[in-house]
Every structure is written in C-alpha cells, then in structure tokens.
Coordinates of C-alpha atoms in Angstrom, one line a residue:
X1 CA 20.4 1.1 -2.2
X2 CA 17.4 2.1 -4.2
X3 CA 14.0 0.6 -3.5
X4 CA 13.5 -2.6 -5.3
X5 CA 17.1 -3.1 -6.2
X6 CA 18.8 -6.4 -5.2
X7 CA 21.3 -6.2 -2.5
X8 CA 24.1 -8.8 -2.4
X9 CA 24.3 -10.9 0.7
X10 CA 27.3 -13.0 -0.3
X11 CA 29.9 -11.1 1.6
X12 CA 32.2 -12.9 4.1
X13 CA 31.1 -13.2 7.6
X14 CA 33.8 -13.3 10.3
X15 CA 31.6 -15.5 12.5
X16 CA 31.7 -18.4 10.1
X17 CA 35.3 -19.5 10.7
X18 CA 35.3 -20.9 7.2
X19 CA 38.2 -23.5 7.6
X20 CA 37.8 -27.2 6.9
X21 CA 38.1 -27.9 10.6
X22 CA 35.0 -25.7 11.3
X23 CA 33.2 -27.6 8.5
X24 CA 33.8 -30.9 10.4
X25 CA 31.6 -29.5 13.2
X26 CA 28.7 -29.7 10.7
X27 CA 28.6 -33.5 10.9
X28 CA 25.1 -34.7 11.8
X29 CA 24.5 -37.6 14.2
X30 CA 24.3 -39.9 11.2
X31 CA 27.6 -38.6 9.9
X32 CA 29.3 -39.0 13.2
X33 CA 27.9 -42.5 13.5
X34 CA 29.2 -43.4 10.1
X35 CA 32.7 -42.0 11.0
X36 CA 32.8 -43.8 14.3
X37 CA 31.6 -47.1 12.7
X38 CA 34.2 -46.8 10.0
X39 CA 37.1 -46.2 12.5
X40 CA 35.9 -49.1 14.6
X41 CA 35.6 -51.4 11.6
X42 CA 39.1 -50.5 10.4
X43 CA 40.6 -51.2 13.9
X44 CA 38.8 -54.6 14.1
X45 CA 40.0 -55.4 10.6
X46 CA 43.6 -54.6 11.6
X47 CA 43.4 -56.7 14.7
X48 CA 41.6 -59.7 13.0
X49 CA 43.5 -59.4 9.7
X50 CA 40.3 -59.1 7.6
X51 CA 41.0 -57.1 4.5
X52 CA 37.3 -57.1 3.4
X53 CA 36.3 -55.5 6.7
X54 CA 39.0 -52.9 6.3
X55 CA 37.5 -51.9 3.0
X56 CA 34.1 -51.5 4.6
X57 CA 35.6 -49.5 7.4
X58 CA 37.4 -47.2 5.1
X59 CA 34.2 -46.6 3.1
X60 CA 32.2 -45.7 6.2
X61 CA 34.9 -43.4 7.4
X62 CA 35.7 -41.7 4.1
X63 CA 32.1 -41.0 3.0
X64 CA 31.3 -38.4 5.7
X65 CA 34.7 -36.7 5.0
X66 CA 34.0 -36.5 1.3
X67 CA 30.6 -35.0 2.0
X68 CA 32.2 -32.4 4.4
X69 CA 34.7 -31.5 1.6
X70 CA 32.0 -31.2 -1.0
X71 CA 29.8 -29.0 1.1
X72 CA 32.7 -26.9 2.3
X73 CA 33.5 -26.0 -1.3
X74 CA 29.9 -25.5 -2.2
X75 CA 29.2 -23.2 0.7
X76 CA 31.6 -20.6 -0.6
X77 CA 30.2 -20.9 -4.1
X78 CA 26.6 -20.2 -3.2
X79 CA 25.5 -16.5 -3.2
X80 CA 22.4 -15.0 -1.8
X81 CA 20.6 -11.6 -2.3
X82 CA 17.6 -9.9 -1.0
X83 CA 15.2 -7.4 -2.7
X84 CA 12.9 -5.3 -0.6
X85 CA 10.0 -3.5 -2.3
X86 CA 9.1 -0.9 -1.2
X87 CA 11.6 0.1 1.4
X88 CA 9.3 2.7 3.0
X89 CA 5.7 1.6 3.9
X90 CA 2.9 3.1 6.1
X91 CA 2.0 1.3 9.3
X92 CA -0.3 -1.6 8.6
X93 CA 0.8 -2.0 4.9
X94 CA 2.8 -4.9 3.6
X95 CA 6.2 -5.0 1.9
X96 CA 7.5 -7.8 -0.2
X97 CA 10.9 -9.4 0.4
X98 CA 12.3 -11.5 -2.4
X99 CA 15.3 -13.9 -1.7
X100 CA 17.5 -15.3 -4.5
X101 CA 20.1 -18.0 -4.2
X102 CA 22.7 -18.5 -7.0
X103 CA 24.8 -21.6 -7.4
X104 CA 28.1 -20.4 -9.0
X105 CA 29.9 -23.7 -8.6
X106 CA 30.3 -26.5 -11.2
X107 CA 28.6 -29.0 -8.9
X108 CA 24.9 -29.2 -8.0
X109 CA 23.9 -28.4 -4.4
X110 CA 22.1 -30.7 -2.1
X111 CA 19.0 -29.8 -0.1
X112 CA 19.0 -26.1 1.0
X113 CA 17.2 -24.5 3.8
X114 CA 16.9 -20.7 3.6
X115 CA 16.1 -18.6 6.6
X116 CA 15.9 -14.8 7.0
X117 CA 16.1 -13.0 10.3
X118 CA 13.3 -10.5 10.9
X119 CA 12.2 -8.7 14.1
X120 CA 9.3 -10.3 15.9
X121 CA 7.2 -7.2 15.2
X122 CA 7.2 -8.0 11.5
X123 CA 6.0 -11.6 12.0
X124 CA 7.4 -15.1 12.2
X125 CA 10.9 -15.9 10.9
X126 CA 10.5 -17.1 7.3
X127 CA 12.0 -20.5 6.4
X128 CA 12.2 -22.1 2.9
X129 CA 13.3 -25.6 1.8
X130 CA 14.9 -25.7 -1.7
X131 CA 15.7 -28.7 -3.8
X132 CA 19.0 -29.2 -5.4
X133 CA 20.2 -26.2 -7.5
X134 CA 22.0 -27.2 -10.7
X135 CA 25.4 -25.6 -11.6
X136 CA 24.9 -22.0 -12.6
X137 CA 21.2 -22.2 -11.5
X138 CA 19.2 -20.0 -9.2
X139 CA 16.1 -20.2 -7.0
X140 CA 13.8 -17.3 -5.9
X141 CA 11.4 -17.3 -3.0
X142 CA 9.5 -14.4 -1.4
X143 CA 7.6 -13.5 1.7
X144 CA 5.7 -10.5 3.1
X145 CA 6.2 -8.4 6.2
X146 CA 4.0 -5.9 7.9
X147 CA 4.0 -3.9 11.1
X148 CA 1.3 -1.9 12.9
X149 CA 4.1 0.0 14.7
X150 CA 6.2 2.7 13.0
X151 CA 9.9 2.4 13.1
X152 CA 13.0 1.2 11.3
X153 CA 13.4 -2.6 11.3
X154 CA 16.5 -4.5 10.0
X155 CA 16.0 -7.5 7.7
X156 CA 18.8 -10.1 7.8
X157 CA 21.3 -11.4 7.8
X158 CA 20.3 -14.2 5.5
X159 CA 21.2 -17.7 6.6
X160 CA 21.6 -20.7 4.3
X161 CA 21.8 -24.3 5.5
X162 CA 23.2 -26.9 3.1
X163 CA 22.8 -30.6 3.4
X164 CA 24.3 -33.5 1.5
X165 CA 22.0 -36.2 -0.1
X166 CA 22.9 -38.7 2.6
X167 CA 22.1 -36.4 5.5
X168 CA 25.6 -36.8 6.9
X169 CA 26.6 -33.1 7.0
X170 CA 24.7 -29.8 7.5
X171 CA 26.6 -26.5 7.1
X172 CA 25.3 -23.1 7.7
X173 CA 26.4 -20.0 5.9
X174 CA 25.5 -16.5 7.4
X175 CA 25.7 -13.6 4.9
X176 CA 26.7 -10.2 6.2
X177 CA 24.4 -7.9 4.3
X178 CA 21.0 -6.7 5.6
X179 CA 18.2 -4.2 4.6
X180 CA 16.2 -1.8 6.6
X181 CA 12.4 -1.5 6.3
X182 CA 11.1 1.9 7.3
X183 CA 7.5 1.9 8.6
X184 CA 6.2 5.4 8.5
X185 CA 3.1 6.7 10.3
X186 CA -0.3 6.2 8.7
X187 CA -1.5 9.1 6.7
X188 CA -5.0 10.2 5.9
X189 CA -6.2 11.9 2.7
X190 CA -7.3 15.4 3.8
X191 CA -10.0 17.5 2.2
X192 CA -9.0 20.7 0.5
X193 CA -10.2 23.5 2.8
X194 CA -9.4 27.2 3.2
X195 CA -7.9 28.6 6.4
X196 CA -8.4 32.2 7.2
X197 CA -5.3 34.3 7.0
X198 CA -3.2 32.2 4.6
X199 CA -2.7 32.5 0.9
X200 CA -2.6 29.5 -1.4
X201 CA 0.6 27.6 -2.2
X202 CA 0.8 29.2 -5.7
X203 CA -1.9 31.8 -5.4
X204 CA -2.3 35.1 -7.2
X205 CA 0.5 37.5 -6.6
X206 CA 2.9 34.7 -5.5
X207 CA 5.0 35.1 -8.6
X208 CA 7.7 37.8 -8.4
X209 CA 10.0 39.0 -11.0
X210 CA 13.6 38.3 -9.9
X211 CA 15.3 39.7 -13.0
X212 CA 15.0 43.5 -13.0
X213 CA 15.5 46.0 -15.9
X214 CA 19.2 46.6 -15.3
X215 CA 21.8 44.2 -16.5
X216 CA 23.5 44.3 -13.1
X217 CA 20.3 43.4 -11.3
X218 CA 20.1 39.9 -12.9
X219 CA 20.1 37.1 -10.4
X220 CA 21.8 34.2 -12.2
X221 CA 21.8 30.5 -11.2
X222 CA 23.8 27.5 -12.4
X223 CA 22.9 25.9 -15.8
X224 CA 20.7 22.9 -15.6
X225 CA 20.1 20.3 -18.3
X226 CA 17.3 21.4 -20.4
X227 CA 17.6 25.2 -19.9
X228 CA 17.2 27.4 -22.9
X229 CA 20.7 28.5 -24.1
X230 CA 19.2 31.9 -25.0
X231 CA 19.0 32.5 -21.2
X232 CA 22.8 32.1 -20.7
X233 CA 24.2 35.1 -18.8
X234 CA 27.7 35.4 -20.2
X235 CA 28.9 38.1 -17.8
X236 CA 28.1 35.9 -14.8
X237 CA 29.5 32.8 -16.7
X238 CA 32.8 34.6 -17.0
X239 CA 32.8 35.8 -13.4
X240 CA 32.0 32.4 -11.8
X241 CA 33.8 30.1 -14.3
X242 CA 30.8 28.0 -15.0
X243 CA 27.7 28.3 -17.2
X244 CA 25.1 30.5 -15.6
X245 CA 21.6 31.4 -16.8
X246 CA 19.2 34.3 -16.0
X247 CA 16.6 33.5 -13.4
X248 CA 14.0 35.8 -14.7
X249 CA 10.9 34.7 -12.8
X250 CA 10.3 32.1 -10.2
X251 CA 7.2 31.2 -8.2
X252 CA 7.3 32.1 -4.6
X253 CA 5.9 29.2 -2.6
X254 CA 4.0 29.9 0.6
X255 CA 5.5 28.5 3.7
X256 CA 4.0 26.2 6.3
X257 CA 5.4 24.9 9.6
X258 CA 4.0 21.8 11.2
X259 CA 4.9 21.6 14.9
X260 CA 4.8 18.3 16.8
X261 CA 4.8 18.4 20.6
X262 CA 6.8 15.3 21.7
X263 CA 7.1 16.0 25.4
X264 CA 6.8 12.9 27.5
X265 CA 4.9 14.7 30.2
X266 CA 2.3 15.9 27.7
X267 CA 1.1 12.5 26.7
X268 CA 0.0 9.4 28.5
X269 CA -0.2 5.8 27.3
X270 CA 1.6 4.0 24.5
X271 CA 0.7 1.8 21.5
X272 CA -0.9 2.3 18.1
X273 CA -4.1 3.8 19.7
X274 CA -2.4 6.3 22.0
X275 CA -2.6 10.0 21.9
X276 CA 1.0 10.5 20.8
X277 CA 0.6 8.1 17.9
X278 CA -2.5 10.0 16.8
X279 CA -0.5 13.2 16.9
X280 CA 2.4 11.7 14.9
X281 CA -0.1 10.3 12.3
X282 CA -1.8 13.7 12.0
X283 CA 1.5 15.5 11.6
X284 CA 2.4 13.1 8.7
X285 CA -1.0 13.6 7.1
X286 CA -0.7 17.4 7.3
X287 CA 2.8 17.4 5.9
X288 CA 1.8 15.2 2.9
X289 CA -1.2 17.3 2.2
X290 CA 0.6 20.7 2.4
X291 CA 3.3 19.4 0.0
X292 CA 0.7 18.3 -2.4
X293 CA -0.8 21.8 -2.3
X294 CA 2.5 23.4 -3.3
X295 CA 3.7 24.7 0.1
X296 CA 7.3 24.9 1.3
X297 CA 7.0 22.9 4.4
X298 CA 9.2 22.1 7.4
X299 CA 8.7 19.8 10.4
X300 CA 9.4 21.2 13.8
X301 CA 9.4 19.6 17.3
X302 CA 9.3 21.0 20.8
X303 CA 13.1 20.5 21.0
X304 CA 13.7 23.0 18.3
X305 CA 14.9 20.4 15.8
X306 CA 13.9 21.2 12.2
X307 CA 13.6 19.0 9.1
X308 CA 15.0 19.7 6.6
X309 CA 17.9 21.7 8.0
X310 CA 19.0 23.2 4.7
X311 CA 17.3 25.8 2.7
X312 CA 16.2 27.9 5.7
X313 CA 14.4 24.9 7.1
X314 CA 11.8 24.7 4.4
X315 CA 11.5 22.4 1.4
X316 CA 12.4 24.0 -1.9
X317 CA 11.0 22.3 -4.9
X318 CA 11.5 19.6 -7.5
X319 CA 13.7 16.7 -6.5
X320 CA 15.0 18.5 -3.4
X321 CA 11.4 18.7 -2.1
X322 CA 10.8 15.0 -2.7
X323 CA 14.0 14.1 -0.8
X324 CA 13.0 16.4 2.0
X325 CA 9.6 14.9 2.2
X326 CA 11.1 11.4 2.5
X327 CA 13.5 12.7 5.2
X328 CA 10.5 14.1 7.2
X329 CA 8.6 10.8 6.9
X330 CA 11.7 8.9 8.0
X331 CA 12.0 11.3 11.0
X332 CA 8.4 10.7 12.0
X333 CA 9.0 6.9 11.7
X334 CA 11.4 7.0 14.6
X335 CA 10.3 10.1 16.6
X336 CA 9.9 9.4 20.2
X337 CA 9.1 11.3 23.4
X338 CA 11.5 14.0 24.5
X339 CA 12.4 14.8 28.1
X340 CA 11.8 18.5 27.7
X341 CA 9.4 20.3 30.0
X342 CA 8.5 23.2 27.9
X343 CA 8.0 24.7 24.4
X344 CA 10.5 27.5 24.6
X345 CA 12.8 26.0 22.0
X346 CA 9.9 25.6 19.6
X347 CA 8.8 29.1 20.3
X348 CA 12.3 30.5 19.5
X349 CA 12.3 28.4 16.3
X350 CA 8.9 29.7 15.2
X351 CA 9.9 33.3 16.0
X352 CA 13.1 32.9 14.2
X353 CA 15.3 33.9 17.2
X354 CA 16.5 30.4 18.1
X355 CA 20.3 29.7 17.9
X356 CA 21.5 26.5 16.4
X357 CA 18.1 25.7 15.0
X358 CA 19.4 25.4 11.4
X359 CA 17.0 27.9 9.8
X360 CA 18.0 31.3 11.1
X361 CA 15.4 33.9 10.9
X362 CA 13.0 32.3 8.5
X363 CA 10.3 31.8 11.1
X364 CA 7.4 34.2 10.4
X365 CA 4.6 35.0 8.0
X366 CA 3.6 31.4 7.1
X367 CA 1.0 28.9 8.0
X368 CA 1.5 27.2 11.3
X369 CA -0.1 23.8 12.1
X370 CA 0.5 22.5 15.7
X371 CA -0.2 19.3 17.5
X372 CA -0.1 19.9 21.3
X373 CA -0.4 17.6 24.2
X374 CA -1.2 18.7 27.8
X375 CA -0.4 22.4 28.3
X376 CA -0.1 24.0 31.7
X377 CA -0.6 27.7 32.3
X378 CA 3.0 28.6 31.3
X379 CA 3.0 26.5 28.2
X380 CA -0.4 27.7 27.1
X381 CA 0.8 31.3 27.3
X382 CA 3.9 30.4 25.3
X383 CA 2.0 28.5 22.7
X384 CA -0.5 31.4 22.4
X385 CA 2.4 33.7 21.4
X386 CA 3.7 31.5 18.6
X387 CA 1.0 32.6 16.1
X388 CA 1.7 36.4 16.3
X389 CA 3.8 36.4 13.1
X390 CA 2.1 33.6 11.3
X391 CA -0.3 34.2 8.4
X392 CA -2.6 31.5 9.9
X393 CA -2.4 29.2 12.8
X394 CA -4.3 26.0 13.6
X395 CA -3.8 24.0 16.8
X396 CA -5.0 20.5 17.5
X397 CA -4.9 19.9 21.3
X398 CA -5.0 16.4 22.8
X399 CA -6.0 16.0 26.4
X400 CA -4.6 13.1 28.4
X401 CA -7.7 12.8 30.6
X402 CA -9.9 12.1 27.5
X403 CA -7.4 9.7 25.9
X404 CA -6.8 7.7 29.1
X405 CA -10.5 7.3 29.8
X406 CA -10.4 8.7 33.3
X407 CA -13.7 9.9 34.9
X408 CA -14.1 13.7 34.8
X409 CA -14.0 14.0 38.6
X410 CA -10.7 12.0 38.8
X411 CA -9.3 13.8 35.9
X412 CA -9.4 17.2 37.7
X413 CA -7.5 15.6 40.7
X414 CA -4.8 13.9 38.6
X415 CA -4.3 16.6 36.1
X416 CA -1.5 18.1 38.3
X417 CA -2.6 21.7 38.0
X418 CA -3.5 21.7 34.3
X419 CA -6.2 24.2 33.3
X420 CA -9.4 22.6 31.9
X421 CA -9.2 21.8 28.2
X422 CA -11.8 24.4 27.2
X423 CA -9.9 27.1 29.1
X424 CA -6.7 26.1 27.1
X425 CA -8.6 26.2 23.8
X426 CA -10.1 29.6 24.7
X427 CA -6.8 31.2 25.5
X428 CA -5.3 29.9 22.2
X429 CA -8.3 31.2 20.3
X430 CA -8.1 34.6 21.9
X431 CA -4.4 34.8 20.8
X432 CA -5.4 34.1 17.2
X433 CA -5.3 30.4 16.9
X434 CA -7.9 28.2 15.3
X435 CA -7.8 25.7 18.1
X436 CA -9.7 22.4 18.2
X437 CA -9.8 19.6 20.7
X438 CA -8.8 16.2 19.4
X439 CA -10.7 13.5 21.3
X440 CA -10.0 9.8 20.9
X441 CA -11.7 8.0 18.0
X442 CA -12.1 11.1 15.9
X443 CA -10.9 11.0 12.3
X444 CA -8.2 13.6 11.6
X445 CA -9.8 14.5 8.2
X446 CA -13.0 15.6 10.0
X447 CA -11.1 17.8 12.4
X448 CA -9.2 19.2 9.4
X449 CA -12.5 20.1 7.7
X450 CA -13.8 21.7 10.9
X451 CA -10.6 23.8 11.2
X452 CA -11.2 25.1 7.6
X453 CA -14.7 26.3 8.5
X454 CA -13.9 27.6 12.0
X455 CA -13.6 31.4 12.4
X456 CA -10.2 32.7 13.3
X457 CA -9.7 33.6 17.0
X458 CA -9.6 37.2 18.1
X459 CA -6.6 39.0 19.4
X460 CA -3.2 38.2 18.0
X461 CA -4.1 36.8 14.6
X462 CA -2.8 38.7 11.6
X463 CA -2.9 38.5 7.9
X464 CA -5.4 39.4 5.3
X465 CA -8.4 37.2 4.6
X466 CA -7.7 34.6 2.0
X467 CA -7.5 30.9 1.6
X468 CA -5.4 28.0 0.5
X469 CA -6.3 24.9 -1.2

C-alpha cells in the first residue's frame, strides 16, 4: 500500500462469529430487562387470561429482538478504512491517521463508537463517537500518533461498536486489516565538508566512456521509456530479442560504506539518549547526506549484513537508489544489538573477502564511515586494518565509560581490560583513520565538521588528496 492511500478494513474477521445467535449476546442490561419483562408479562397474561397484558408482553419481548436483527444486518453493511500519512516518519515526528466509515445499507445507523488499536508507545487508544450515518453516507475522523522510539508499530485492527436508538443492543465489529507505521531514527542535516583521500560523488574524472570505438565494444542496455531511438543498437536487439540501446557514457559514482557496530558488549544503557541510539541516528544522518551528495552507498553492520544486497551492495541510481535508501532507513528503524563478540565479519565485508555477504569483492577504494562502540585490543587492531583499501576513512568512537557517567577511577576498573579511549583513537589514527571521540551531548553535525577539517592519520591511509562535498 502506498503512503497516504486508503486501506480497506472491511474484511471478515473470524473472531466475530457473525451468526444471529452471537448477535443476541450484544443485548445490553436494558435490552435483557425488556426481554425478561416481556416474557414475564406474557406468562402472566396467559395465566390470568388478560389479552391486553399479552400485547404489552409481546411488545416488550419483540422490541429487543427487532433491534438485534436490525443491528445484525447493519453491522455487515458498514465498512471502515484507514489512511496513514506518512507511513515512515522520524522519531519524534507526528503521523496522521484518518479513519472513514461508510454506510452501504439502505437503513441509517444508530450511534457508532469507533476505536482503533495502537501500541501504548504511540499514545492513548483513540475513541470517537459518531451520530447516525444516513444510507450511503460516510463519516471521517482523524488522530495523530508519534513516538520517540524508532521501530515498526502496527495500527489496528479497527473496531466499530454499533448501538440502537433505544440502547437495547450494542454490537462490535472488528475489521481484519491493519497498517504499519515505521519510525526511523532522527537525522541531522550535515554540513558539506571535504575529507582527505576521497573524491567527490560526481567529481572531475568520474565520467568514463563505456562505448569504445569498435562496434563490437559497445555495451548495450535495455530500452527505457524516453530513450532516443537513434541510440538503438540493432545488432544487440537481434541477439537478445528485445530493444537495446547504446550506453555510450555513464557517470561513475564514488562509493561509500557506512559501518554500524551493533555488538551488545560494545554499548551500555538503553533508551533514546543511549550511546547505541546516538550511533544509529548518526548512521542514518551519514547515509542521507552521502546519498544527497551523489554517492553510491551501502549500510554494513558488524554481523556482515549489507543493505542493499543487490548491485554489489551499493545503491545504483534513480528509482533504485530511492528504494534502497528507504530500505536502509527501514533497517535502521528495527536494528538492535547483536550477540557477536568481534568485527571479523565486518572486516571481511569491507575487504571484499567475506562469503555470503551479498556483495562479493566490491569492498575497496571507497569512503568508509564507521561508528564503533567499545573496542578491546584485538578489535582495535582489526578495525585499524579496515581502512587499508579505502580512499578515506572516518571513525566515530563511543566510550561506555563516558556515556554511562561513571567516574574516571571506577571506569578503569570496570572497563574489563579495554585500552583507554585516547589509546584506541591513536591506534586508529596511526592506521590511517580520521578518528574522533563521540562524547554524550555532542551534536553529530559538529563532529562531522571536525572530521572534515582533521588531518588524516599517518600509516595505512592511501589515496590522493582530494575532497568530496
């Protein structure tokens, strides 16, 4: 379902048990009292031989049954739908949910109570009371939801409670359809800076001719709507059986990998202000910024999982790039801690030697942005080696001692053998990283600006001087 499109919620629900007998269970206390009084009056009239009392008893007994029959028919002639706009929002932003009720029967409805199920994280459960809906009429109501916690939250199913004008019967209809609200991490607008060792997304020299002089060297592609027919390559069209065009020149987009460390042992604490959530938000901000600058981007985690998996692991361009960006944001919306103890799978993925990673050997010679948690000696050494084939590497290191607020003396005791933060940063810089500490309370945009002006580390860094922006 596309964002903003109405989604029908009028499908059958097996939990309703829609028979007339089940509808009888909807009698209210008043309706049961009317029915009992009518039966009692009819019995007394029969014993006493009072025909007038019998008429009264029949009226009291039949009225609730007529209301049950009317609402039973109306319940299956009332449809509901929900419209969620937008379906993907950043944490802390609001989404609007619009509910619509249509009366498709030839009879007006009674009083309606509309209720939508939402997780408690999104706020209180919305309830609406609607007056009678005329035959063929509709009513629309709306409410807003927001969450400070990223994730995927189901909305629905929609519940509709119908009541007759006398208050004798109340029936509930539960619709089966629901929507999903995706709350992605907060993103921050980043300044345009230049990192040493990486060329721009579409910089000079990034365009390469793919169609060479010889006719046999032409690299064709499938015809797309809007292509110039003068570029049709008839020999390839005859060979493949479909219309092919010459791909004479194509911009070569610079690549960038954004690595997110999700190891449970590398982060402490939970909640919107935790170190892990800061790293997830920073990862999302970096991905959005790099895509805006024209890079082919991929999201990588310490488990070796890569998004997107197609196209060598990197976004391509056009509509495919937009879809991949949405997929990466959806992945960050639900990403959680991994149980891994090391960065070996991420190292294999960056180096292009991992098996089953989904992108083969497309690992090197691109920009590498990493968000690391606590690193012991072994993981620091492994992380230091990751940047050897990258054109530029920037690391943001989060220290649990700083984010947990422990005193410096206690931090050294409880760090479980972790080297000091400055030592970790120094080893990464010596290997060629532009490494910065990410203390609590700092804006990621400021760290990004500092990384753009920081000199590259000495040692393993490679690549010619340049910039991107």
